[in-house]
Amino acid sequence: MVKIQRISEVCEIIMGQSPPSDSYNDKGIGMPFFQGKSEFGEFNPTLKWYCTSPIRLAEVDDILISVRAPVGDVNIANLNCCIGRGLAAIRPDRTKLLTKFLFYVLRAKKREIENMGTGSTFKAISKMDLANIKIPVPNIDIQNKIVTMLDKAQELIEKRKTQIEALDQLTQSVFLEMFGDIRINSKKYKQVKLNEVITKITTGKSLAGEGISEYKVLKTSAVSYKFFKQNEVKYLPQDYVPPVSHIVNKGDVLVSRMNTSELVGAAAYVFDEIKNIALPDRIWKLHYSRKINPIFLWYFINQSYFRDKVTDIATGTSGSMKNISQKKYLNLSILLPDISLQNKFAEFVYKIQIEKDKMDKGLIELNNIFNSLMQRTFNGKLFPK
């Protein structure tokens, strides 16, 4: 019989505390500092900040868990670091509990941990909440076997992600080959203002329903990462029917007009037919003329050079969401190669997208298998008797 214990019985919990705001920087001065979920990668956090006056410290191989906005995401510290109040460090007694085993247990319990969050402005969990989470603690040999099994499954997922990323890199290489360095317009294409190829910008309403309804509205995250995520939605009120102009359709180019500094201006192209999904007020739909291919438009405005220009015109106080005005946005410049060349690039992107769709479906299947494996394992169904 596998022993079930509270985290506090087999781990030390260190709640993060943010250092003085004038003590952290992005210049590499001081100790590595992680302040929240935004730094998380798959297994090792991404280092963005340093701190000269650390208060709460995590050690290599501690579990880092997000305890506020959002709750429940986990990672493994890959270096000694300072942690802010958005994180906690969980340090297992390694005579009883492997870090990687605990990592997988907490991943399997993410929904449960999310549901523990309280608060009106944003959800958060306390040290007591973490302390009372119950986890299975089999012997170390069994933990090792389970970690090895889940690592192999995770490796398959990572390989598939690498294949998808390679297709994205290929598309970027073809873009550079066809259109050159857009920063200096190395191929001397015609340059125009966006208002010469964008005829209108439409936006929608951000309404939230309390139950299942026929219509849904996009979350900002649906367009935040270059590719359209049609499942990033929430239900609209059951008695609300959005205007036809607010409905998202195949072929639309969508832009995040309000977001963080890094994500404001992110764009997505809708490759597939979708139904009954509407725009929120934070996302624009760009209506384009025949002078420009929408796929070329989408890909161009996602280039880092153009996105930097968008960031420059975005307004908002430090730490707040950034916003861009239609007037300033439409005044930005874009290259306009011959439409036949734009169309040729779009045809290539479509072919790549077909391959990506196949790989994405395979990735979804792998993730479903992995999650099922985790749930069955930590529900005791795969523990050796």
Tab-separated table of C-alpha atoms in Angstrom:
chain	number	residue	atom	x	y	z
A	1	MET	CA	0.000	0.000	0.000
A	2	VAL	CA	1.470	3.378	-1.029
A	3	LYS	CA	1.646	5.931	1.772
A	4	ILE	CA	-0.268	9.191	1.220
A	5	GLN	CA	1.297	12.178	2.991
A	6	ARG	CA	0.897	15.938	3.168
A	7	ILE	CA	3.586	17.944	1.394
A	8	SER	CA	4.568	19.512	4.742
A	9	GLU	CA	5.512	16.043	6.034
A	10	VAL	CA	8.118	15.409	3.341
A	11	CYS	CA	9.052	18.889	2.077
A	12	GLU	CA	10.136	22.335	3.190
A	13	ILE	CA	8.067	25.174	1.725
A	14	ILE	CA	9.630	28.595	1.062
A	15	MET	CA	7.153	31.297	0.038
A	16	GLY	CA	8.585	33.935	-2.280
A	17	GLN	CA	8.912	37.574	-1.330
A	18	SER	CA	9.666	40.283	-3.845
A	19	PRO	CA	12.827	42.294	-3.187
A	20	PRO	CA	12.806	46.121	-3.372
A	21	SER	CA	11.819	47.211	-6.889
A	22	ASP	CA	15.051	49.148	-7.338
A	23	SER	CA	17.151	46.054	-6.609
A	24	TYR	CA	16.336	43.943	-9.677
A	25	ASN	CA	17.547	44.440	-13.231
A	26	ASP	CA	18.097	42.744	-16.590
A	27	LYS	CA	21.820	43.578	-16.736
A	28	GLY	CA	23.170	40.427	-15.081
A	29	ILE	CA	23.976	42.202	-11.807
A	30	GLY	CA	23.340	40.216	-8.631
A	31	MET	CA	21.510	36.942	-8.107
A	32	PRO	CA	19.139	35.312	-10.615
A	33	PHE	CA	15.563	36.371	-9.810
A	34	PHE	CA	12.297	34.696	-10.814
A	35	GLN	CA	9.137	36.585	-10.002
A	36	GLY	CA	6.343	34.538	-11.524
A	37	LYS	CA	4.858	32.291	-14.188
A	38	SER	CA	6.157	34.408	-17.092
A	39	GLU	CA	9.654	32.982	-16.644
A	40	PHE	CA	8.587	29.357	-16.945
A	41	GLY	CA	9.729	27.067	-19.753
A	42	GLU	CA	9.092	23.337	-19.977
A	43	PHE	CA	11.521	22.110	-17.354
A	44	ASN	CA	13.912	24.937	-16.557
A	45	PRO	CA	12.820	28.541	-15.977
A	46	THR	CA	13.962	31.237	-18.384
A	47	LEU	CA	16.262	33.744	-16.715
A	48	LYS	CA	15.277	37.387	-17.367
A	49	TRP	CA	16.007	39.220	-14.126
A	50	TYR	CA	18.732	39.604	-11.486
A	51	CYS	CA	18.491	40.928	-7.945
A	52	THR	CA	21.038	42.702	-5.745
A	53	SER	CA	18.996	42.410	-2.527
A	54	PRO	CA	17.473	38.902	-2.476
A	55	ILE	CA	15.081	38.061	0.362
A	56	ARG	CA	13.752	34.540	-0.260
A	57	LEU	CA	15.958	31.958	-1.936
A	58	ALA	CA	15.394	28.729	-3.833
A	59	GLU	CA	18.074	26.138	-4.473
A	60	VAL	CA	18.954	23.997	-7.487
A	61	ASP	CA	16.394	21.159	-7.847
A	62	ASP	CA	13.744	22.867	-5.748
A	63	ILE	CA	10.265	22.752	-7.250
A	64	LEU	CA	9.084	26.239	-8.217
A	65	ILE	CA	5.303	26.583	-8.144
A	66	SER	CA	3.223	29.577	-9.184
A	67	VAL	CA	1.062	30.650	-6.230
A	68	ARG	CA	-0.735	33.657	-7.709
A	69	ALA	CA	-2.136	34.696	-11.084
A	70	PRO	CA	-1.990	31.949	-12.307
A	71	VAL	CA	-1.952	29.188	-9.717
A	72	GLY	CA	-0.430	25.738	-10.011
A	73	ASP	CA	2.179	25.837	-12.800
A	74	VAL	CA	5.366	24.042	-11.780
A	75	ASN	CA	8.997	23.992	-12.811
A	76	ILE	CA	12.344	22.833	-11.454
A	77	ALA	CA	14.952	25.413	-10.442
A	78	ASN	CA	18.110	24.983	-12.501
A	79	LEU	CA	20.169	27.379	-10.341
A	80	ASN	CA	20.182	29.004	-6.921
A	81	CYS	CA	17.882	32.002	-7.205
A	82	CYS	CA	15.776	34.665	-5.522
A	83	ILE	CA	12.010	34.138	-5.815
A	84	GLY	CA	9.291	36.793	-5.819
A	85	ARG	CA	5.871	36.599	-4.229
A	86	GLY	CA	4.305	34.969	-7.272
A	87	LEU	CA	6.284	31.799	-6.562
A	88	ALA	CA	7.024	29.334	-3.809
A	89	ALA	CA	9.869	26.830	-3.614
A	90	ILE	CA	9.144	23.279	-2.466
A	91	ARG	CA	12.254	21.441	-1.249
A	92	PRO	CA	11.708	17.687	-0.841
A	93	ASP	CA	13.401	15.539	1.760
A	94	ARG	CA	15.433	13.664	-0.843
A	95	THR	CA	15.770	10.587	1.327
A	96	LYS	CA	12.016	10.149	0.876
A	97	LEU	CA	11.053	12.003	-2.299
A	98	LEU	CA	12.666	12.572	-5.687
A	99	THR	CA	12.338	16.111	-7.064
A	100	LYS	CA	11.318	14.864	-10.520
A	101	PHE	CA	8.700	12.529	-9.005
A	102	LEU	CA	7.195	15.418	-7.018
A	103	PHE	CA	7.275	17.565	-10.172
A	104	TYR	CA	5.146	15.032	-12.050
A	105	VAL	CA	2.768	14.581	-9.096
A	106	LEU	CA	2.139	18.336	-8.912
A	107	ARG	CA	1.641	18.541	-12.684
A	108	ALA	CA	-1.001	15.829	-12.398
A	109	LYS	CA	-2.675	17.808	-9.600
A	110	LYS	CA	-2.638	21.161	-11.409
A	111	ARG	CA	-6.428	21.424	-11.743
A	112	GLU	CA	-6.891	20.527	-8.070
A	113	ILE	CA	-4.320	23.152	-7.032
A	114	GLU	CA	-5.899	25.780	-9.307
A	115	ASN	CA	-9.244	25.198	-7.627
A	116	MET	CA	-7.692	25.963	-4.240
A	117	GLY	CA	-7.035	29.571	-5.312
A	118	THR	CA	-9.024	32.338	-3.640
A	119	GLY	CA	-9.302	36.094	-4.172
A	120	SER	CA	-11.473	38.536	-6.093
A	121	THR	CA	-8.856	40.442	-8.117
A	122	PHE	CA	-6.709	37.389	-8.844
A	123	LYS	CA	-6.496	33.867	-7.486
A	124	ALA	CA	-3.765	32.918	-5.012
A	125	ILE	CA	-2.866	30.062	-2.677
A	126	SER	CA	-1.154	30.201	0.715
A	127	LYS	CA	1.654	28.284	2.376
A	128	MET	CA	-0.986	26.380	4.362
A	129	ASP	CA	-2.714	25.378	1.109
A	130	LEU	CA	0.560	23.981	-0.222
A	131	ALA	CA	1.359	22.268	3.067
A	132	ASN	CA	-1.942	20.372	3.046
A	133	ILE	CA	-1.713	18.992	-0.497
A	134	LYS	CA	-1.731	15.202	-0.250
A	135	ILE	CA	0.670	13.224	-2.431
A	136	PRO	CA	1.579	9.549	-2.859
A	137	VAL	CA	5.030	8.679	-1.466
A	138	PRO	CA	6.074	5.213	-2.671
A	139	ASN	CA	9.598	3.969	-2.008
A	140	ILE	CA	12.478	5.539	-3.947
A	141	ASP	CA	12.865	2.553	-6.305
A	142	ILE	CA	9.247	2.850	-7.417
A	143	GLN	CA	9.610	6.619	-7.776
A	144	ASN	CA	12.620	6.090	-10.033
A	145	LYS	CA	10.693	3.665	-12.256
A	146	ILE	CA	7.755	6.062	-12.555
A	147	VAL	CA	10.024	9.025	-13.383
A	148	THR	CA	11.834	6.963	-16.053
A	149	MET	CA	8.496	5.987	-17.648
A	150	LEU	CA	7.155	9.556	-17.661
A	151	ASP	CA	10.489	10.983	-18.875
A	152	LYS	CA	10.332	8.687	-21.914
A	153	ALA	CA	6.784	9.831	-22.673
A	154	GLN	CA	7.843	13.473	-22.247
A	155	GLU	CA	10.779	12.901	-24.591
A	156	LEU	CA	8.390	11.869	-27.382
A	157	ILE	CA	6.422	15.081	-26.820
A	158	GLU	CA	9.597	17.178	-26.966
A	159	LYS	CA	10.663	15.528	-30.226
A	160	ARG	CA	7.319	16.350	-31.798
A	161	LYS	CA	7.586	19.965	-30.604
A	162	THR	CA	11.071	20.155	-32.135
A	163	GLN	CA	9.688	18.957	-35.473
A	164	ILE	CA	6.964	21.615	-35.392
A	165	GLU	CA	9.522	24.288	-34.482
A	166	ALA	CA	11.699	23.172	-37.419
A	167	LEU	CA	8.794	23.833	-39.800
A	168	ASP	CA	8.376	27.322	-38.313
A	169	GLN	CA	12.094	27.968	-38.801
A	170	LEU	CA	11.855	26.766	-42.397
A	171	THR	CA	9.017	29.224	-43.060
A	172	GLN	CA	11.069	32.065	-41.584
A	173	SER	CA	14.054	31.086	-43.750
A	174	VAL	CA	11.900	31.143	-46.886
A	175	PHE	CA	10.496	34.553	-45.901
A	176	LEU	CA	14.024	35.962	-45.542
A	177	GLU	CA	15.129	34.384	-48.825
A	178	MET	CA	12.166	35.809	-50.747
A	179	PHE	CA	11.915	39.249	-49.154
A	180	GLY	CA	15.386	39.916	-47.772
A	181	ASP	CA	16.264	41.895	-44.670
A	182	ILE	CA	13.121	43.948	-44.075
A	183	ARG	CA	14.941	46.235	-41.613
A	184	ILE	CA	16.934	47.777	-44.441
A	185	ASN	CA	14.654	46.731	-47.327
A	186	SER	CA	17.590	44.919	-48.899
A	187	LYS	CA	15.584	43.954	-51.997
A	188	LYS	CA	14.280	47.489	-52.527
A	189	TYR	CA	10.576	46.715	-52.488
A	190	LYS	CA	7.938	49.418	-52.477
A	191	GLN	CA	7.234	50.737	-48.994
A	192	VAL	CA	3.739	51.888	-47.967
A	193	LYS	CA	1.815	52.849	-44.865
A	194	LEU	CA	-0.489	50.197	-43.469
A	195	ASN	CA	-3.437	52.505	-44.153
A	196	GLU	CA	-2.786	51.957	-47.877
A	197	VAL	CA	-3.466	48.219	-47.617
A	198	ILE	CA	-5.775	48.059	-44.576
A	199	THR	CA	-9.233	49.384	-45.449
A	200	LYS	CA	-10.813	49.080	-42.015
A	201	ILE	CA	-10.257	47.742	-38.515
A	202	THR	CA	-13.036	45.983	-36.608
A	203	THR	CA	-13.117	45.103	-32.933
A	204	GLY	CA	-15.716	43.489	-30.692
A	205	LYS	CA	-17.006	43.293	-27.128
A	206	SER	CA	-15.630	41.491	-24.092
A	207	LEU	CA	-18.646	39.974	-22.387
A	208	ALA	CA	-18.575	36.945	-20.100
A	209	GLY	CA	-21.404	34.475	-19.731
A	210	GLU	CA	-22.106	32.341	-16.691
A	211	GLY	CA	-23.004	29.161	-18.532
A	212	ILE	CA	-22.760	27.342	-21.852
A	213	SER	CA	-24.051	29.377	-24.782
A	214	GLU	CA	-24.154	29.197	-28.575
A	215	TYR	CA	-21.558	31.951	-29.045
A	216	LYS	CA	-18.051	32.279	-27.659
A	217	VAL	CA	-15.601	35.175	-27.512
A	218	LEU	CA	-11.840	34.985	-28.012
A	219	LYS	CA	-9.411	35.407	-25.142
A	220	THR	CA	-6.401	37.632	-25.848
A	221	SER	CA	-4.227	34.511	-25.681
A	222	ALA	CA	-5.880	33.241	-28.881
A	223	VAL	CA	-3.613	35.522	-30.938
A	224	SER	CA	-0.732	36.238	-28.556
A	225	TYR	CA	1.771	33.754	-29.959
A	226	LYS	CA	1.668	34.253	-33.744
A	227	PHE	CA	-0.620	31.300	-34.451
A	228	PHE	CA	-4.383	31.294	-33.970
A	229	LYS	CA	-5.648	29.183	-31.054
A	230	GLN	CA	-9.360	28.719	-31.587
A	231	ASN	CA	-9.823	26.919	-28.256
A	232	GLU	CA	-8.749	30.011	-26.299
A	233	VAL	CA	-12.330	31.201	-25.801
A	234	LYS	CA	-14.970	31.792	-23.174
A	235	TYR	CA	-18.749	31.711	-23.435
A	236	LEU	CA	-20.738	34.857	-24.152
A	237	PRO	CA	-23.966	35.551	-22.213
A	238	GLN	CA	-26.702	33.161	-23.294
A	239	ASP	CA	-29.003	35.958	-24.477
A	240	TYR	CA	-26.322	37.789	-26.475
A	241	VAL	CA	-25.962	37.438	-30.244
A	242	PRO	CA	-22.868	39.252	-31.539
A	243	PRO	CA	-23.151	41.405	-34.681
A	244	VAL	CA	-22.028	39.737	-37.898
A	245	SER	CA	-19.097	42.175	-38.055
A	246	HIS	CA	-17.763	40.762	-34.769
A	247	ILE	CA	-17.695	37.155	-35.977
A	248	VAL	CA	-14.279	35.611	-36.747
A	249	ASN	CA	-13.951	33.813	-40.098
A	250	LYS	CA	-11.426	31.829	-42.092
A	251	GLY	CA	-8.938	34.209	-43.734
A	252	ASP	CA	-9.069	36.852	-41.002
A	253	VAL	CA	-5.929	38.596	-39.780
A	254	LEU	CA	-6.261	39.311	-36.066
A	255	VAL	CA	-4.086	41.620	-33.942
A	256	SER	CA	-3.766	41.962	-30.171
A	257	ARG	CA	-4.229	45.715	-29.705
A	258	MET	CA	-3.896	45.495	-25.877
A	259	ASN	CA	-1.440	43.218	-24.129
A	260	THR	CA	1.849	43.150	-22.224
A	261	SER	CA	4.840	45.022	-23.685
A	262	GLU	CA	6.156	41.780	-25.175
A	263	LEU	CA	2.860	40.657	-26.696
A	264	VAL	CA	1.095	43.839	-27.800
A	265	GLY	CA	0.706	43.810	-31.581
A	266	ALA	CA	0.943	40.010	-31.877
A	267	ALA	CA	-1.006	38.777	-34.884
A	268	ALA	CA	-2.618	35.526	-36.016
A	269	TYR	CA	-4.111	34.266	-39.277
A	270	VAL	CA	-7.235	32.095	-39.233
A	271	PHE	CA	-6.437	29.130	-41.482
A	272	ASP	CA	-9.511	27.013	-40.747
A	273	GLU	CA	-13.268	27.378	-40.823
A	274	ILE	CA	-14.651	28.229	-37.383
A	275	LYS	CA	-18.165	28.849	-36.132
A	276	ASN	CA	-19.826	31.234	-33.676
A	277	ILE	CA	-16.660	32.805	-32.274
A	278	ALA	CA	-16.598	36.576	-31.811
A	279	LEU	CA	-13.979	39.275	-31.329
A	280	PRO	CA	-13.352	40.820	-27.892
A	281	ASP	CA	-12.530	44.508	-27.521
A	282	ARG	CA	-8.805	43.738	-27.145
A	283	ILE	CA	-8.427	42.111	-30.562
A	284	TRP	CA	-8.638	43.801	-33.942
A	285	LYS	CA	-9.714	42.274	-37.244
A	286	LEU	CA	-7.758	43.838	-40.130
A	287	HIS	CA	-9.753	44.296	-43.356
A	288	TYR	CA	-7.213	44.171	-46.186
A	289	SER	CA	-7.282	45.302	-49.810
A	290	ARG	CA	-6.410	43.284	-52.899
A	291	LYS	CA	-2.960	44.878	-52.924
A	292	ILE	CA	-1.780	42.554	-50.176
A	293	ASN	CA	-1.996	38.834	-49.497
A	294	PRO	CA	-3.360	38.310	-45.964
A	295	ILE	CA	-0.836	35.569	-45.159
A	296	PHE	CA	2.039	37.817	-46.214
A	297	LEU	CA	0.479	40.630	-44.162
A	298	TRP	CA	0.144	38.388	-41.086
A	299	TYR	CA	3.693	37.107	-41.390
A	300	PHE	CA	5.208	40.543	-41.966
A	301	ILE	CA	3.512	42.215	-39.000
A	302	ASN	CA	4.749	39.396	-36.761
A	303	GLN	CA	8.385	40.014	-37.629
A	304	SER	CA	10.376	41.233	-34.617
A	305	TYR	CA	11.421	44.370	-36.507
A	306	PHE	CA	7.785	45.374	-37.031
A	307	ARG	CA	6.703	44.273	-33.560
A	308	ASP	CA	9.386	46.510	-32.050
A	309	LYS	CA	7.818	49.436	-33.899
A	310	VAL	CA	4.433	48.523	-32.437
A	311	THR	CA	5.897	48.429	-28.935
A	312	ASP	CA	7.349	51.898	-29.503
A	313	ILE	CA	3.926	53.390	-30.267
A	314	ALA	CA	2.117	51.494	-27.482
A	315	THR	CA	0.994	53.520	-24.472
A	316	GLY	CA	0.483	52.545	-20.849
A	317	THR	CA	2.102	53.138	-17.504
A	318	SER	CA	4.926	50.965	-16.221
A	319	GLY	CA	3.644	47.541	-15.221
A	320	SER	CA	0.255	48.021	-16.925
A	321	MET	CA	-1.132	46.530	-20.135
A	322	LYS	CA	0.033	48.342	-23.270
A	323	ASN	CA	-2.418	49.687	-25.826
A	324	ILE	CA	-2.039	50.801	-29.450
A	325	SER	CA	-4.230	53.277	-31.285
A	326	GLN	CA	-5.586	52.530	-34.751
A	327	LYS	CA	-4.278	55.822	-36.108
A	328	LYS	CA	-0.692	55.211	-34.993
A	329	TYR	CA	-0.812	51.585	-36.057
A	330	LEU	CA	-2.038	52.347	-39.568
A	331	ASN	CA	0.719	54.934	-39.929
A	332	LEU	CA	3.416	52.260	-39.604
A	333	SER	CA	5.219	51.247	-42.785
A	334	ILE	CA	5.238	47.867	-44.483
A	335	LEU	CA	7.020	46.494	-47.561
A	336	LEU	CA	4.807	45.688	-50.526
A	337	PRO	CA	6.408	43.216	-52.985
A	338	ASP	CA	4.608	42.278	-56.170
A	339	ILE	CA	1.363	40.458	-55.350
A	340	SER	CA	2.495	37.384	-57.330
A	341	LEU	CA	5.492	37.014	-55.013
A	342	GLN	CA	3.283	37.457	-51.958
A	343	ASN	CA	0.952	34.762	-53.304
A	344	LYS	CA	3.874	32.405	-53.905
A	345	PHE	CA	4.943	32.802	-50.282
A	346	ALA	CA	1.362	32.212	-49.112
A	347	GLU	CA	1.145	28.965	-51.123
A	348	PHE	CA	4.308	27.738	-49.419
A	349	VAL	CA	2.939	28.666	-45.980
A	350	TYR	CA	-0.275	26.756	-46.707
A	351	LYS	CA	1.706	23.601	-47.522
A	352	ILE	CA	3.704	23.965	-44.321
A	353	GLN	CA	0.492	24.541	-42.376
A	354	ILE	CA	-0.937	21.239	-43.624
A	355	GLU	CA	2.117	19.428	-42.283
A	356	LYS	CA	1.935	21.366	-39.017
A	357	ASP	CA	-1.735	20.457	-38.591
A	358	LYS	CA	-0.820	16.770	-38.849
A	359	MET	CA	1.970	17.190	-36.301
A	360	ASP	CA	-0.224	19.289	-34.005
A	361	LYS	CA	-2.842	16.527	-33.958
A	362	GLY	CA	-0.102	14.020	-33.153
A	363	LEU	CA	1.142	16.285	-30.378
A	364	ILE	CA	-2.359	16.543	-28.905
A	365	GLU	CA	-2.616	12.757	-28.915
A	366	LEU	CA	0.777	12.408	-27.217
A	367	ASN	CA	-0.189	14.963	-24.570
A	368	ASN	CA	-3.487	13.174	-23.941
A	369	ILE	CA	-1.675	9.854	-23.528
A	370	PHE	CA	0.885	11.477	-21.220
A	371	ASN	CA	-1.788	13.121	-19.056
A	372	SER	CA	-3.752	9.874	-18.864
A	373	LEU	CA	-0.579	8.058	-17.867
A	374	MET	CA	0.091	10.595	-15.103
A	375	GLN	CA	-3.458	10.413	-13.765
A	376	ARG	CA	-3.501	6.618	-13.740
A	377	THR	CA	-0.102	6.540	-12.059
A	378	PHE	CA	-0.874	8.999	-9.296
A	379	ASN	CA	-4.340	7.568	-8.706
A	380	GLY	CA	-2.518	4.391	-7.747
A	381	LYS	CA	-3.609	2.353	-10.775
A	382	LEU	CA	-0.055	1.823	-12.040
A	383	PHE	CA	1.747	1.543	-8.726
A	384	PRO	CA	3.282	-1.895	-8.212
A	385	LYS	CA	1.292	-3.905	-5.677
